Structures are given as structure tokens and as C-alpha cells.
mmCIF file of C-alpha atoms in Angstrom:
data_model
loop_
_atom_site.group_PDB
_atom_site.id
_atom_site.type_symbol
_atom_site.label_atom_id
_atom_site.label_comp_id
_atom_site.label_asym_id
_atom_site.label_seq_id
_atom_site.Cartn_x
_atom_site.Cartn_y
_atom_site.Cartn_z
ATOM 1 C CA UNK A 1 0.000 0.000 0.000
ATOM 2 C CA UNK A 2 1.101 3.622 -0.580
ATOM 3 C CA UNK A 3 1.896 4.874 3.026
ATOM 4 C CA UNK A 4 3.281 8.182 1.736
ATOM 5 C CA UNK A 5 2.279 10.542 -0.513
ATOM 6 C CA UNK A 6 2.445 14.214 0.362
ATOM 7 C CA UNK A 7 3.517 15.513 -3.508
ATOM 8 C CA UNK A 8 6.221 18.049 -3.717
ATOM 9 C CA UNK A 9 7.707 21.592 -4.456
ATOM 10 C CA UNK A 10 10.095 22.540 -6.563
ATOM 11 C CA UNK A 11 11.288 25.903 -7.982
ATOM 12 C CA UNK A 12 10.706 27.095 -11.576
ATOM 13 C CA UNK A 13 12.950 26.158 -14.049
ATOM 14 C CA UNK A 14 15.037 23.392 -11.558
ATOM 15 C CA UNK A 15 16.376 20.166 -12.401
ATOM 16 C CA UNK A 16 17.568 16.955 -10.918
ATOM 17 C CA UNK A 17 14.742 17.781 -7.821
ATOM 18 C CA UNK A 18 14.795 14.348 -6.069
ATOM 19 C CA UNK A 19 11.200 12.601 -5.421
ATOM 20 C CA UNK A 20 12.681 10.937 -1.553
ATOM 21 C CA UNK A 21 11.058 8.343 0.094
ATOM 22 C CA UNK A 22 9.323 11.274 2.540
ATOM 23 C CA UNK A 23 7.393 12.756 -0.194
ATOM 24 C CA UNK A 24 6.313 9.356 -2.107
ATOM 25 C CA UNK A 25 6.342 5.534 -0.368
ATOM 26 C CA UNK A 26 5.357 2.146 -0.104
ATOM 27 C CA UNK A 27 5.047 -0.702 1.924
ATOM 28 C CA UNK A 28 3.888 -4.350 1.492
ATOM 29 C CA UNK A 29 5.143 -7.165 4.408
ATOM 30 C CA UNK A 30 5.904 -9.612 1.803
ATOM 31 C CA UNK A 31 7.454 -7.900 -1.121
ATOM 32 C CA UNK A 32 10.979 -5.697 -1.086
ATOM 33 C CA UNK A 33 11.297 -2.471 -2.244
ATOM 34 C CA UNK A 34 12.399 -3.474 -5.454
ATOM 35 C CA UNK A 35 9.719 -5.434 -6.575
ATOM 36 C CA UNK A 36 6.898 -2.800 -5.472
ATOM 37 C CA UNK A 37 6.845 -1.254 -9.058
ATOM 38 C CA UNK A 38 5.116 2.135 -10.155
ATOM 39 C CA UNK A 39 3.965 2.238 -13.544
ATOM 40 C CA UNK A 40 3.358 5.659 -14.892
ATOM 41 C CA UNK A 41 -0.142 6.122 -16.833
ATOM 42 C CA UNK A 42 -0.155 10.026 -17.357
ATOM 43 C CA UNK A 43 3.512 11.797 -17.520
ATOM 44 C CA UNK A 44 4.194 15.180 -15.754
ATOM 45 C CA UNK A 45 2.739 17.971 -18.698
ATOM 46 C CA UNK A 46 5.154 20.333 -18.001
ATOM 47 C CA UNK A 47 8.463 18.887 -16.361
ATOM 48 C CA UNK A 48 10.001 14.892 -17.046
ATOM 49 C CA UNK A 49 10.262 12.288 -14.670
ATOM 50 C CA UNK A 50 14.210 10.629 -14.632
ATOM 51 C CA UNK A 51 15.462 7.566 -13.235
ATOM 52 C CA UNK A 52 18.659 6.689 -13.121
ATOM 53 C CA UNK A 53 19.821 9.584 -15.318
ATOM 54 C CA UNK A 54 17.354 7.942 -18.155
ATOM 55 C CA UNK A 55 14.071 9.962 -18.841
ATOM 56 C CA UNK A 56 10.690 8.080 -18.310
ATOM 57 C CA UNK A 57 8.373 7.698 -21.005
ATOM 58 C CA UNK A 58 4.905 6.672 -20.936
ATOM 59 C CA UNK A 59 4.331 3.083 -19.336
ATOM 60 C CA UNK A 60 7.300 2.584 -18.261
ATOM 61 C CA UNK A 61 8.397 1.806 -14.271
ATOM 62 C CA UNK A 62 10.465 2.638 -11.115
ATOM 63 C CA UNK A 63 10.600 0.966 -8.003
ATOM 64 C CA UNK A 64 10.129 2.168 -4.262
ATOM 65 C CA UNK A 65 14.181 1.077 -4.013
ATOM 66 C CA UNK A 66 14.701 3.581 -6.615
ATOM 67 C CA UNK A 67 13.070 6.172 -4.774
ATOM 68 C CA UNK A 68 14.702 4.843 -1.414
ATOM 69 C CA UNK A 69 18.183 5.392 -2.943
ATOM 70 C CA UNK A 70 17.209 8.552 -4.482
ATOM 71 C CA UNK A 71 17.299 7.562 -7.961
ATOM 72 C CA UNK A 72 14.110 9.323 -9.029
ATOM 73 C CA UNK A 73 13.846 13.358 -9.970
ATOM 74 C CA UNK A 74 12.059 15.766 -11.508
ATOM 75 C CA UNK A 75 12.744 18.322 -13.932
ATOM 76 C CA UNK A 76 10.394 21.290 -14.704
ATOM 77 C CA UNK A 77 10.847 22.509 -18.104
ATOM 78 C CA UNK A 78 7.860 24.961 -18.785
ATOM 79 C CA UNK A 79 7.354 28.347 -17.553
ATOM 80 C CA UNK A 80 5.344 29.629 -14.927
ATOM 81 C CA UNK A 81 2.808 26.887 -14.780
ATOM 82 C CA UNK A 82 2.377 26.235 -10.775
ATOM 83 C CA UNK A 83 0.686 22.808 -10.574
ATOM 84 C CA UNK A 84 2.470 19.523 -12.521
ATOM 85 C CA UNK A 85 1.268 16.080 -11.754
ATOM 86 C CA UNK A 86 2.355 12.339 -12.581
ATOM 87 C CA UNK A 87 -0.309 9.665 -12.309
ATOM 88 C CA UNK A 88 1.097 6.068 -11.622
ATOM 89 C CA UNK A 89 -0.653 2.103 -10.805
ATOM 90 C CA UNK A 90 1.515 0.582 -7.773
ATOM 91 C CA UNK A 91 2.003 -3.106 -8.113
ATOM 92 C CA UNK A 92 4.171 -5.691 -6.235
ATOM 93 C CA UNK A 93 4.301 -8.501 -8.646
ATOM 94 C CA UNK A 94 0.603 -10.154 -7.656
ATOM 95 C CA UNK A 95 -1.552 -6.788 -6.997
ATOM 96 C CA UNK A 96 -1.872 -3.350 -8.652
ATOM 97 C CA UNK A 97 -3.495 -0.525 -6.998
ATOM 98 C CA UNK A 98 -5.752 1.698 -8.601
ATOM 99 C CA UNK A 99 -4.426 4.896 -10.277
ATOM 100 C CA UNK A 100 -2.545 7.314 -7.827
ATOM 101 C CA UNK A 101 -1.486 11.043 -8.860
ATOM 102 C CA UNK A 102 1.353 12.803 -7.346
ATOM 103 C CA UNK A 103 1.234 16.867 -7.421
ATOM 104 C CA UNK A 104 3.919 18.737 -8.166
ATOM 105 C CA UNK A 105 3.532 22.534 -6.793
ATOM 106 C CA UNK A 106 6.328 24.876 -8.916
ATOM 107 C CA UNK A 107 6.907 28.005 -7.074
ATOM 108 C CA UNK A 108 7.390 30.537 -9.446
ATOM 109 C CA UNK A 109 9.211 33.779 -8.227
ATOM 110 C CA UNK A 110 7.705 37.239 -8.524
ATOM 111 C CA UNK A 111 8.194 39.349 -10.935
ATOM 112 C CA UNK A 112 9.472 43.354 -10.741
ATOM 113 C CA UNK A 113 8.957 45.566 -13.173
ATOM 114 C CA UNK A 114 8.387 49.453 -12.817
ATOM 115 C CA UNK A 115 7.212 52.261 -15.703
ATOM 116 C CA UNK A 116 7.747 55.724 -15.256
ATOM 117 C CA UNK A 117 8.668 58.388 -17.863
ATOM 118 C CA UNK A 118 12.212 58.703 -18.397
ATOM 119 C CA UNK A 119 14.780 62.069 -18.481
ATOM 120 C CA UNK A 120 16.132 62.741 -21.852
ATOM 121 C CA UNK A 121 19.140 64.141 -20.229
ATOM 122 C CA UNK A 122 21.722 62.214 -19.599
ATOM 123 C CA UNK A 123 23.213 64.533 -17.377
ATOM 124 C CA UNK A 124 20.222 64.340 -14.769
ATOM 125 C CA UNK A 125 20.127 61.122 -12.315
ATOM 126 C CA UNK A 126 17.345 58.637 -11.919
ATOM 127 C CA UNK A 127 16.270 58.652 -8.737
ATOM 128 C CA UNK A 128 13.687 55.597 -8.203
ATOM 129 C CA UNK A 129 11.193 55.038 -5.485
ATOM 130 C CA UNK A 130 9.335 52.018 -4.126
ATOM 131 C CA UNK A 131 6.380 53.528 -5.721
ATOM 132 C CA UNK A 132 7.753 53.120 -8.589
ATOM 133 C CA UNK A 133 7.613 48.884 -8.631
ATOM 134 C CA UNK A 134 5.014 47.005 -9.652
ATOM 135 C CA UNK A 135 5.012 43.590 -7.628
ATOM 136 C CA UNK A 136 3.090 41.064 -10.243
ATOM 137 C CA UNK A 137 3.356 37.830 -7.535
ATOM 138 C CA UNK A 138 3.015 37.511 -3.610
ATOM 139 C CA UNK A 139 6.024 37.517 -2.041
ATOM 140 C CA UNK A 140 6.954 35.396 0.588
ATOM 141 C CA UNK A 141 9.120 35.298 3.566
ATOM 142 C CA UNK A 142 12.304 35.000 2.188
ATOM 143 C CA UNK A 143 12.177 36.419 -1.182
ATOM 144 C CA UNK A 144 15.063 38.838 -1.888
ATOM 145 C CA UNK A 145 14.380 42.063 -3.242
ATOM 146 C CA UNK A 146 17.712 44.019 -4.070
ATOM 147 C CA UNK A 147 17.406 48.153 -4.247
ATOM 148 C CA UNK A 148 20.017 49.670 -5.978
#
């Protein structure tokens, strides 16, 4: 049975983000980790699923000892798109489990942008203000903003 599946978050653009064992797991009494095999019906729309440095295609499988040893990753490859999914069947040789998804949050960072009429004399400074910025996403605790 799947005993974890909390889904993950990775940044926009990242690549090589490891799926661990705390974010997606299984456990059956009687099979290993290598023979509990995910089969993936429905690949991630805007990022790839890798194993093993090999990219996953459509059907094909990992196992919960590839995710134990940190074998599995994601890659986003699309632009600010915040929600990517991968829907898998679990099986352990004898059973498969009904279609599972695991969500993929992608935090995309905010963008700055400011308009304002600019001097046509290159002698006079620009002098900006914070009135002057235009935040287009929430920030969060922790997002740098550099003034210059």
C-alpha cells in the first residue's frame, strides 16, 4: 500500500529535484522495495520524470528502491505553470493498486517591473522610489528584493 504521498515543491525552471522516500512511499510485508513497481499512466505535462539519469516515457516503471536510494527526480521545463502532476498504478508482482497522482507545486518567483517616464538628459540622475515597482506575484518570507 502507498503509506506516503504528500507531492512536492520545486522551484521554476530546476532540475535533478529528487522525489525521496518522505514525499512518495510504499510498503507491502511480503514484497521488497524493489519489486513494489510504479507504472506511470499520465507523464508530468510540463516537467520529465528521470530515473537513473534515463528519462521516463509513458508506461514505463520505477521501483520504491529507486526512490529509497534517491534515484528518481524531476525536472520542470515549462514556464510559470504552478501545478504539474504524474499519475502512476503501484504493483508488487501479484496486486496493482488503482491509479494514484502525485502533485507537483512549482513556485514561481515574482516578478518586478516598474514604468515611469524617463529624463532625456543624460546629465540628470534617476532617482527611483518604491512607488515606482510594480510587484506582479506575492512575495513570501524569504524572497530577496535588491534596491540599488
Amino acid at each position: 500500500s502507498i503509506t506516503v504521498n504528500t507531492g512536492a515543491t520545486f522551484d521554476e525552471s530546476s532540475i535533478d529535484n529528487i522525489i525521496s522516500s518522505s514525499m512518495l512511499s510504499s510498503y507491502d510485508y511480503d514484497n521488497s522495495d524493489t519489486e513494489l513497481t510504479y507504472t506511470i499512466i499520465a507523464l508530468p505535462s510540463y516537467g520529465s520524470l528521470i530515473n537513473n539519469d534515463e528519462t521516463l516515457a509513458l508506461g514505463e516503471s520505477f521501483s520504491q528502491d529507486d526512490i529509497t536510494q534517491n534515484h528518481l527526480s524531476y525536472s520542470h521545463t515549462a514556464t510559470v505553470l504552478p501545478l504539474d502532476s504524474f499519475s502512476f498504478t503501484l504493483s508488487d508482482g501479484t496486486d496493482t493498486l488503482e491509479e494514484n497522482s502525485f502533485e507537483i507545486n512549482i513556485l514561481v518567483p515574482p516578478t518586478i517591473s516598474f514604468s515611469m517616464d524617463l529624463p532625456t538628459n543624460d546629465n540628470v540622475p534617476l532617482l527611483l522610489a518604491e512607488t515606482d515597482f510594480k510587484i506582479e506575484a506575492p512575495l513570501t518570507q524569504g524572497d530577496l528584493i535588491k534596491k540599488i
